[in-house]
Every structure is written in C-alpha cells, then in structure tokens.
CSV table of C-alpha atoms and ligand atoms in Angstrom, one decimal:
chain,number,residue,atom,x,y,z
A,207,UNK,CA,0.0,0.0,0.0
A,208,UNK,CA,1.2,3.4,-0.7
A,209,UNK,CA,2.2,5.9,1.5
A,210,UNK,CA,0.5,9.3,1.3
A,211,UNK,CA,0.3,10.9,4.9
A,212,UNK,CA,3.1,12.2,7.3
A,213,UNK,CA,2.8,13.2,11.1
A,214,UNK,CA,5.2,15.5,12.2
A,215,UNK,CA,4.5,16.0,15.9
A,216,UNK,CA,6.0,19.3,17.4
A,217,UNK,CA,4.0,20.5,20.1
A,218,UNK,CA,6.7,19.8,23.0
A,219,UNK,CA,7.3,21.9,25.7
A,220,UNK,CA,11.0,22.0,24.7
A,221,UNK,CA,12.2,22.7,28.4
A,222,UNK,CA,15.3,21.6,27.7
A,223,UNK,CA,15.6,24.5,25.6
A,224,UNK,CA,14.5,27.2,28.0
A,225,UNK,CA,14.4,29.9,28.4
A,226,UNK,CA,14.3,30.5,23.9
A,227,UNK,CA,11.6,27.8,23.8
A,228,UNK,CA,9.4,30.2,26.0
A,229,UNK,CA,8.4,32.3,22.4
A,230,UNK,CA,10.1,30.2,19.7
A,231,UNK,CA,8.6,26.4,19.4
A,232,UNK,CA,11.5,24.3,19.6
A,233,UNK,CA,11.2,23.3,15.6
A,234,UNK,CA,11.6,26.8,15.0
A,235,UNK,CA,15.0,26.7,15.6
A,236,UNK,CA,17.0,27.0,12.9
A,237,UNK,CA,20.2,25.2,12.0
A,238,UNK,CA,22.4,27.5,9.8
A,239,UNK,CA,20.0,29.4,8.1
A,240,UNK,CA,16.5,26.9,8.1
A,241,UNK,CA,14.3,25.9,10.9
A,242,UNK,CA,14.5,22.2,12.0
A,243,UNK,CA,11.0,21.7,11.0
A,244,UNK,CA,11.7,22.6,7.6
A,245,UNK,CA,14.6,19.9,7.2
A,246,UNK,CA,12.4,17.6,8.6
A,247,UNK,CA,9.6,18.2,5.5
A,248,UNK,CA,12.1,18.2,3.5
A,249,UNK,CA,13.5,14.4,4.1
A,250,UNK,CA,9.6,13.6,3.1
A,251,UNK,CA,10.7,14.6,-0.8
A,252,UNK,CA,12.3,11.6,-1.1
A,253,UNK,CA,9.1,9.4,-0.6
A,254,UNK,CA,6.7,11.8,-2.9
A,255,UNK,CA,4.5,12.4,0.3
A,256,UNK,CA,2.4,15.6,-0.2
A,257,UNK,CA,-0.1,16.0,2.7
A,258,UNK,CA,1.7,16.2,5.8
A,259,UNK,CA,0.3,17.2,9.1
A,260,UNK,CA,2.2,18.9,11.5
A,261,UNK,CA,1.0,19.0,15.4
A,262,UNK,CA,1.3,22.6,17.0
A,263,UNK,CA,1.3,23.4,20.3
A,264,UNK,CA,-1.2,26.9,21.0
A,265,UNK,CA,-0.1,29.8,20.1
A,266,UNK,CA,2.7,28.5,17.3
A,267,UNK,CA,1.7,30.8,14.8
A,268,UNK,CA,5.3,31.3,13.4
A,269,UNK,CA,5.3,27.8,12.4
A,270,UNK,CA,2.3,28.3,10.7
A,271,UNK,CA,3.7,31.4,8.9
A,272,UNK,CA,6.5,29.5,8.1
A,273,UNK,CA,5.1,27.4,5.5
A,274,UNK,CA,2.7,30.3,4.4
A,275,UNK,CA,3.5,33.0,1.9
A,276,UNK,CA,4.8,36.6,2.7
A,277,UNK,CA,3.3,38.3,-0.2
A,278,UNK,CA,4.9,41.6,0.3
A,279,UNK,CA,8.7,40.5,0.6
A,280,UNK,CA,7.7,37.9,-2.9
A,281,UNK,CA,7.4,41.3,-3.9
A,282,UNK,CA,10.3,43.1,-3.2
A,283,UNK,CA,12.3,40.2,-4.1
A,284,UNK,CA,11.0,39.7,-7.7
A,285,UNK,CA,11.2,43.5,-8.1
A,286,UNK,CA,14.9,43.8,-7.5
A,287,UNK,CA,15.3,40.5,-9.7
A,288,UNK,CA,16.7,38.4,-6.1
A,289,UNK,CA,15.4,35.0,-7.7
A,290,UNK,CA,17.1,33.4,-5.5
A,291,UNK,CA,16.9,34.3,-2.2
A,292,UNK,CA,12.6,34.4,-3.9
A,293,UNK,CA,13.3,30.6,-4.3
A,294,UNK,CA,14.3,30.2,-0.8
A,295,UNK,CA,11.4,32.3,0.4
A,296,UNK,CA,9.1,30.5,-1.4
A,297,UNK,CA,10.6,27.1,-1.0
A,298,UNK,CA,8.5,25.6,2.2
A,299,UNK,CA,5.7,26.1,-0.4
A,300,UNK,CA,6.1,22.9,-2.0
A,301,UNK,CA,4.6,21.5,1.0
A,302,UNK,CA,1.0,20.7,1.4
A,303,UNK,CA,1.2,21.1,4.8
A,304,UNK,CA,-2.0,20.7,7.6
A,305,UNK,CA,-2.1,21.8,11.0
A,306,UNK,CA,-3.5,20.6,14.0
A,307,UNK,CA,-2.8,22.0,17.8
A,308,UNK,CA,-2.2,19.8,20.7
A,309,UNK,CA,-4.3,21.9,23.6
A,310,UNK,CA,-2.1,20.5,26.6
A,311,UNK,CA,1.1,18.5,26.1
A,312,UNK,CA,-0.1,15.2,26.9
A,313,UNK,CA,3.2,13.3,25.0
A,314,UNK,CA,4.0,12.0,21.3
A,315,UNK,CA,1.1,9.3,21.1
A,316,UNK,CA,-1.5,12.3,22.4
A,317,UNK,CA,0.2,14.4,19.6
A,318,UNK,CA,-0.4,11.6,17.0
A,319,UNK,CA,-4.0,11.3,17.9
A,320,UNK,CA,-4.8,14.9,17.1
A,321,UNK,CA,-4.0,14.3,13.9
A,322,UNK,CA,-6.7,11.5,13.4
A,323,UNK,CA,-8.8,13.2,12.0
A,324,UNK,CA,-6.6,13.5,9.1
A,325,UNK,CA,-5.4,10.0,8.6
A,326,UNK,CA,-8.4,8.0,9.7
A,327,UNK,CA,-7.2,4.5,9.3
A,328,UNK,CA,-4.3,5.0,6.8
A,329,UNK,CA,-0.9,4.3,6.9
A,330,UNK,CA,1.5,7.2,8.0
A,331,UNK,CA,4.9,8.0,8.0
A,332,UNK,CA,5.7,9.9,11.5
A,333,UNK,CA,8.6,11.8,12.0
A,334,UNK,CA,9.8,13.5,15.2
A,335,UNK,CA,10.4,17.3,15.4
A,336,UNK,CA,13.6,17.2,17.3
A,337,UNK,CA,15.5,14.8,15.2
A,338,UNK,CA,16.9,16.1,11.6
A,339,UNK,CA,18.9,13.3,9.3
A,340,UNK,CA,21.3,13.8,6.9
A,341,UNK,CA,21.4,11.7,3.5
A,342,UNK,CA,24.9,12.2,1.7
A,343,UNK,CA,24.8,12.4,-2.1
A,344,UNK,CA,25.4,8.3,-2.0
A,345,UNK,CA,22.8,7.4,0.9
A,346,UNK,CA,19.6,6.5,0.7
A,347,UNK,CA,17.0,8.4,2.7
A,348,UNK,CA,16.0,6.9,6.1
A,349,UNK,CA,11.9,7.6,5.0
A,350,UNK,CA,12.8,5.8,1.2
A,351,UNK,CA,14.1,3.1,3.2
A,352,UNK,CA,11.5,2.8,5.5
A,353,UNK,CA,8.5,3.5,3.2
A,354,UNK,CA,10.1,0.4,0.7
A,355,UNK,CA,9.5,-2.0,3.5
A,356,UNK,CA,6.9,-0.8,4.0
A,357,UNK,CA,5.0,-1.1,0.7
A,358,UNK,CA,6.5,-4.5,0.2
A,359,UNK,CA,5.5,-6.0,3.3
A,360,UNK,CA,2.6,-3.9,4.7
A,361,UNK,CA,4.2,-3.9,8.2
A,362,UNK,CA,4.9,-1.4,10.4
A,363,UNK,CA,8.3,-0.3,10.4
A,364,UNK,CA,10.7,1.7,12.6
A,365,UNK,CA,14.5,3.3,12.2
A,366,UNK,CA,17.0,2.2,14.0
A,367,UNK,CA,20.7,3.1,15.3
A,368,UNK,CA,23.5,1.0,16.8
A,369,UNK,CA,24.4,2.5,20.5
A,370,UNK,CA,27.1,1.2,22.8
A,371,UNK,CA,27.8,1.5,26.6
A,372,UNK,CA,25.7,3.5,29.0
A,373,UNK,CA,23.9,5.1,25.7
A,374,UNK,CA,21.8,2.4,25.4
A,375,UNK,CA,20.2,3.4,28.3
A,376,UNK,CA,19.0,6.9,26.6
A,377,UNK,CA,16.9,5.0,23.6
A,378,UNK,CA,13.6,2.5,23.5
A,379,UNK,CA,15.6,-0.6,22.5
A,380,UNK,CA,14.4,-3.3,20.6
A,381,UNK,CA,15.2,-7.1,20.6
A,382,UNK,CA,15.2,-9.0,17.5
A,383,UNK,CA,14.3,-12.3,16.2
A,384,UNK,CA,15.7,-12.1,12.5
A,385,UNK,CA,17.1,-9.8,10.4
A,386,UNK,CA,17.4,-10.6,6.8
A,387,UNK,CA,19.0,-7.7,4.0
A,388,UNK,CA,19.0,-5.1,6.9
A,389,UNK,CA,15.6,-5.7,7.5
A,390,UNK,CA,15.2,-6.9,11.6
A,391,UNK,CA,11.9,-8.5,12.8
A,392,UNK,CA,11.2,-6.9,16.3
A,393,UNK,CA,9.7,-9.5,19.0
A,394,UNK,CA,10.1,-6.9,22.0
A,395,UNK,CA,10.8,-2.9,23.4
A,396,UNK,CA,12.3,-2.0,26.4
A,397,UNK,CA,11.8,2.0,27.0
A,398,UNK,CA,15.3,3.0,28.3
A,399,UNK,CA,16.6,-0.2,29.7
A,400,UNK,CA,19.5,-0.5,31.5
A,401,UNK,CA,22.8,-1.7,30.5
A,402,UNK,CA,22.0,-5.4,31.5
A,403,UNK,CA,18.2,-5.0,30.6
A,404,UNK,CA,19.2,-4.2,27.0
A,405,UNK,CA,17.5,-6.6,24.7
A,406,UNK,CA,20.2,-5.3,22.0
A,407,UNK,CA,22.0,-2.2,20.9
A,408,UNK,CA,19.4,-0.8,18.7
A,409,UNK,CA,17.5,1.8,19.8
A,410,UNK,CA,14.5,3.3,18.6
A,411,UNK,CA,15.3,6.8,16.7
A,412,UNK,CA,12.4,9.2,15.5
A,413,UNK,CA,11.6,7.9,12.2
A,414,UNK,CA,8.6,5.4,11.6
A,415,UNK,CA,6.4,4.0,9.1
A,416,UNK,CA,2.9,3.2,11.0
A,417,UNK,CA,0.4,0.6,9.3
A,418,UNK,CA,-3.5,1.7,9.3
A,419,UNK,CA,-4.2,0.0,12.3
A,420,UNK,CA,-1.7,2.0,14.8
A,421,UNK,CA,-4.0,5.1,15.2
A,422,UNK,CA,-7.0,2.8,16.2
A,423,UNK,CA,-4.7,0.7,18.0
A,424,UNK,CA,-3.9,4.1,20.2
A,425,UNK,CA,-7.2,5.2,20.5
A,426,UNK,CA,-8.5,2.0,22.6
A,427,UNK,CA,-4.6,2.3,24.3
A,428,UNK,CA,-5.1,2.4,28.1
A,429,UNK,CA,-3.4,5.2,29.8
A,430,UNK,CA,-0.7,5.2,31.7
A,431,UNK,CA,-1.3,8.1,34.1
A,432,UNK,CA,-2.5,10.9,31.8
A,433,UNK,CA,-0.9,9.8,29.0
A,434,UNK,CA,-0.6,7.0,26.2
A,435,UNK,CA,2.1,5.3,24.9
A,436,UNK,CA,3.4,4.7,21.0
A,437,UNK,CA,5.4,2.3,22.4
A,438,UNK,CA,2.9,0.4,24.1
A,439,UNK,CA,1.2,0.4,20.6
A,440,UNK,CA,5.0,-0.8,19.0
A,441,UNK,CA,5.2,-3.5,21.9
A,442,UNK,CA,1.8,-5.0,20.6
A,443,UNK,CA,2.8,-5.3,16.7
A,444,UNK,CA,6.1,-6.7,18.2
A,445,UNK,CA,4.8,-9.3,20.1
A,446,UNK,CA,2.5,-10.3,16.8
A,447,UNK,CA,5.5,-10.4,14.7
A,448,UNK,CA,4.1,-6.8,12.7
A,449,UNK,CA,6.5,-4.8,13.5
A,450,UNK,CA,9.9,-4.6,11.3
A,451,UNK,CA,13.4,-2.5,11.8
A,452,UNK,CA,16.0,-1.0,10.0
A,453,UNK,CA,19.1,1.2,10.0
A,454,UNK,CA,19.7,3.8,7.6
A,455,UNK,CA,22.2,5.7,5.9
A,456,UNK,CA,23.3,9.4,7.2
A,457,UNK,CA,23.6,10.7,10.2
A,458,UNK,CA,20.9,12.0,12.8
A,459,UNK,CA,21.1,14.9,14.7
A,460,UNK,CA,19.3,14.7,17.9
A,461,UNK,CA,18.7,18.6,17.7
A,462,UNK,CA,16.3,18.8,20.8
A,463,UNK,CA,19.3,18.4,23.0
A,464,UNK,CA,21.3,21.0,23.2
A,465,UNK,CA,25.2,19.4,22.0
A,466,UNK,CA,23.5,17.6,19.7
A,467,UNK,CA,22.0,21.4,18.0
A,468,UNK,CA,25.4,22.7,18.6
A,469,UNK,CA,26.6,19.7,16.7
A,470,UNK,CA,24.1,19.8,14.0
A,471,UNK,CA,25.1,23.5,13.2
A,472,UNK,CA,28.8,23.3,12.8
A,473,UNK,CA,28.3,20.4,10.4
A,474,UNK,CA,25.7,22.2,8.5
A,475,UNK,CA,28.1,25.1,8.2
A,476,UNK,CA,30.7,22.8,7.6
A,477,UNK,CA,29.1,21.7,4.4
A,478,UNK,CA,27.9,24.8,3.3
A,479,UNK,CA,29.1,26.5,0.0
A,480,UNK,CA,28.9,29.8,1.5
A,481,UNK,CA,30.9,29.5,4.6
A,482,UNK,CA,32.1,26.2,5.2
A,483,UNK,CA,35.7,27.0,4.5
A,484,UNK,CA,35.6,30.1,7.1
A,485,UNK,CA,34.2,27.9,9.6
A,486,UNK,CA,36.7,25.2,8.9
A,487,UNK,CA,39.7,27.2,9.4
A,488,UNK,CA,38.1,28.5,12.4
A,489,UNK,CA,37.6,25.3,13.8
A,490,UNK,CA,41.2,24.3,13.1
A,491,UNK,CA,42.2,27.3,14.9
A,492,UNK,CA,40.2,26.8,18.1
A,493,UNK,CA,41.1,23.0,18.5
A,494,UNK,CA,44.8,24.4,18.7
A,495,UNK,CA,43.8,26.7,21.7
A,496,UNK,CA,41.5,24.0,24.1
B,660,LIG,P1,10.4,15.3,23.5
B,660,LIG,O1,10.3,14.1,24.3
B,660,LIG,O2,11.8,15.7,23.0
B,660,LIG,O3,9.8,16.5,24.3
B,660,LIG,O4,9.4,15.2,22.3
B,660,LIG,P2,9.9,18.1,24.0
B,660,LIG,O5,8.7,18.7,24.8
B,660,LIG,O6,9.9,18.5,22.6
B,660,LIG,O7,11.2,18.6,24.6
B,660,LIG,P3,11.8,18.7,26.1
B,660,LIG,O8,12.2,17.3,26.4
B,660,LIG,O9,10.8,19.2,27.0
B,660,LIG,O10,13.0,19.6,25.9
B,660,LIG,C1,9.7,14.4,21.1
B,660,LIG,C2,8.9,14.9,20.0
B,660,LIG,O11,7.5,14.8,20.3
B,660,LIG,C3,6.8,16.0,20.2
B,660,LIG,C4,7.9,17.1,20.4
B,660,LIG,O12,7.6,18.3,19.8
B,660,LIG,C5,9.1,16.4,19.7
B,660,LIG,O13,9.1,16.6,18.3
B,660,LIG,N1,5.8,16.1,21.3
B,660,LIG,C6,6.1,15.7,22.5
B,660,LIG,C7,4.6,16.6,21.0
B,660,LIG,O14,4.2,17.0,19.8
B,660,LIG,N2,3.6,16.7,22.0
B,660,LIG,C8,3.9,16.3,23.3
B,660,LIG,O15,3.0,16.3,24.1
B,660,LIG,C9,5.2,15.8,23.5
C-alpha cells in the first residue's frame, strides 16, 4: 500500500531548551539558516508524500507562517530581480502542509492522535520534530528506506541506530528475532533499559512507518497516568511479529538536546558552500587553543 500521509509531531514543551523555547517552538529553531522543521519536511521529498500534518502546540503561529506566503517580501524580491533568495522564500511552499494544535502536552502518542482526523485508518509516516537526518549524495533516505519496507511488506516499520555502553540506556531498545537484507523482525521494546536489561544495541530513533491500524490501536490504548504510549502500541505489533526494523544511511542529529543542536550547526556550516571554508579554518584554529 502506498504511502501518502506524514505526522510531524511538534508541540513539545521544549524545556530543555528554555528559556528560547518560552516564544520560539523548539522546531523553530534553525540550524544555519533553516528551521529544523523545515529539514524535517524536506527528508519527506524523497518518498513523494504531499499532505503532511504537523501538530502545533497553542499559540505557534510562526510555524504556521513559516510554511505560508509573505506576499509583500515575494514582492520586493521579484522587483529587485533576487530569484534566488525568492526561491528560498518561497521554498517551504512545496509543502501541502496541515495543522493541528495539541491543547495541553499530553506526550508523542497524544500528539499523534490529534492528527486522526486527518489519517483516519491510513498508513502514516511519523517523523519527530527534534531529530533532523542527513542523506549524503550516495545514501539512501531513512523515510525511502523505511516506506520500501513498508509497501512491500505492509508492516509497520521503525529506524533504527547501533548504540554502545551506558547510551543504550538513553533510547527504547528493541530485541530482534531475525534480520534478513537489513531488514530486523522486532519480537520486543524495552523503553530506556539499563545496560544489563538491554534486549540489544538498537534503539528506537524518530523515524517510523505506521500501518493503518496503529491510530485505532492508540485510540483503545489504556493510559498510563494521563498519557498514552506509542510504544505500548509498538510493543503489541512486536509481540504479533508486525513490527519490522532497519538502519539507515546518514547521520541523525538529535537537535532537541542542546550538544546535539550545537553539533548539527557546525556540520551544517561545515558543508555549506557559502561558509564552510571560514568555519573550517576557524575550527582548526580553536582546536589548537583547548
Ligand atoms: P520530546 O520528548 O523531545 O519533548 O518530544 P519536548 O517537549 O519536545 O522537549 P523537552 O524534552 O521538554 O525539551 C519528542 C517529539 O514529540 C513532540 C515534540 O515536539 C518532539 O518533536 N511532542 C512531545 C509533541 O508533539 N507533543 C507532546 O506532548 C510531547
């Protein structure tokens, strides 16, 4: 079955980001010169997925207007013949892009049911809002990986990342029965096991493919306090045998933590065209001093 529908959630409180995440939503954050969200969308290209649904917390408007138009700087732009700093501006238009708010912060699988109403019982790709991965010219996507298995097997299907040493115990880890051509059969989760608990060293990263059972399947979740768990939902397909795992090429940036954003930017401006080399030499400079 095709994939059509995305879910980014990004209605967090960020607190590990205050006090900027007091005014600016955490995916509003950029990383050079472009919001995480917007890197986010943009690794949904690869799998031709047009409606995507992004979950808002109150009151994030400049989201919103980030993926709108601003008419009167199009203007300007095409006036003084700046096609392409117009391009840029008018790149996050590509996007078909839906919004829902999350009233109170009630955690990830609260954030993915407010967005029921626009997948119903489909199949959806989710992708979290404080993760951003890289695909190298050579790599292949980590959602065109995961929406192949999908669509050949009909499973749910989940990225995943080697982690070693105490690390392990930062991730949901999975244990698997098989794994055949990078593709892993998941038969259990353990949310942030301990070293000896580990059922492996894969953990659970923010990239999923959900069959069109998983919203239903969350809907009739019992809660756990006052909220639900995905991975209550991801410990039932396991124990069925319908849930599948897989790496992926690139490199993820956890950029909801703060070394990881710090990390995310100097690589981004170590790539870039426009400063890279500065920032390079820079870099070179400073590692002589500490
Ligand atoms: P996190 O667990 O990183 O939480 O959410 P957070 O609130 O964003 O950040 P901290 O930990 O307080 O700093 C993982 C993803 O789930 C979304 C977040 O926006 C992020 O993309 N999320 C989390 C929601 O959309 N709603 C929630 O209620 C919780």
């Amino acid at each position: 079955m095709k994939l059509k529908k995305a879910i980014i959630p990004a209605a967090g409180l960020g607190t590990r980001f205050l006090p900027i995440t007091k005014a600016v939503p955490k995916p509003m954050l950029s990383v050079l010169d472009k919001p995480t969200i917007q890197y986010i969308a943009e690794e949904l290209s690869s799998i031709g997925i047009e409606d995507i649904i992004i979950v808002v917390s109150p009151g994030s408007d400049v989201i919103k207007n980030h993926f709108g138009r601003y008419l009167e700087l199009e203007k300007r732009l095409l006036e003084d013949g700046k096609t392409k700093l117009y391009e840029i501006l008018c790149d996050t238009q590509k996007f078909n892009v839906q919004f829902v708010v999350q009233e109170v912060a009630n955690g990830l699988a609260g954030a993915i049911l407010c967005a029921e109403p626009f997948v119903k019982d489909e199949p959806f790709a989710l992708l979290l809002g404080d993760e951003i991965i890289y695909a190298g010219e050579n790599d292949k996507p980590c959602m065109k990986r995961l929406a192949e298995i999908f669509e050949s097997t009909g499973k749910s299907v989940i990225a995943t990342m080697e982690v070693f040493g105490d690390d392990v115990s930062k991730y949901g880890n999975i244990g698997i029965a098989d794994e055949k051509d990078g593709v892993m059969q998941v038969n259990a989760i353990v949310e942030k096991p301990s070293v000896n608990e580990a059922l492996s060293n894969n953990a659970i990263i923010g990239r999923y493919v959900m069959s069109g059972e998983v919203m239903g399947m969350l809907k009739n979740l019992t809660p756990r306090g006052n909220e639900i768990y995905l991975t209550d939902a991801l410990d039932i397909l396991a124990e069925r045998g319908d849930l599948l795992a897989s790496c992926f090429d690139g490199i993820r940036y956890d950029v909801g933590d703060k070394a990881g954003y710090i990390k995310a930017n100097v690589e981004y401006a170590l790539r870039s065209k426009e400063i890279g080399e500065d920032i390079k030499n820079y870099i070179k400079e400073l590692a002589e001093k500490i």
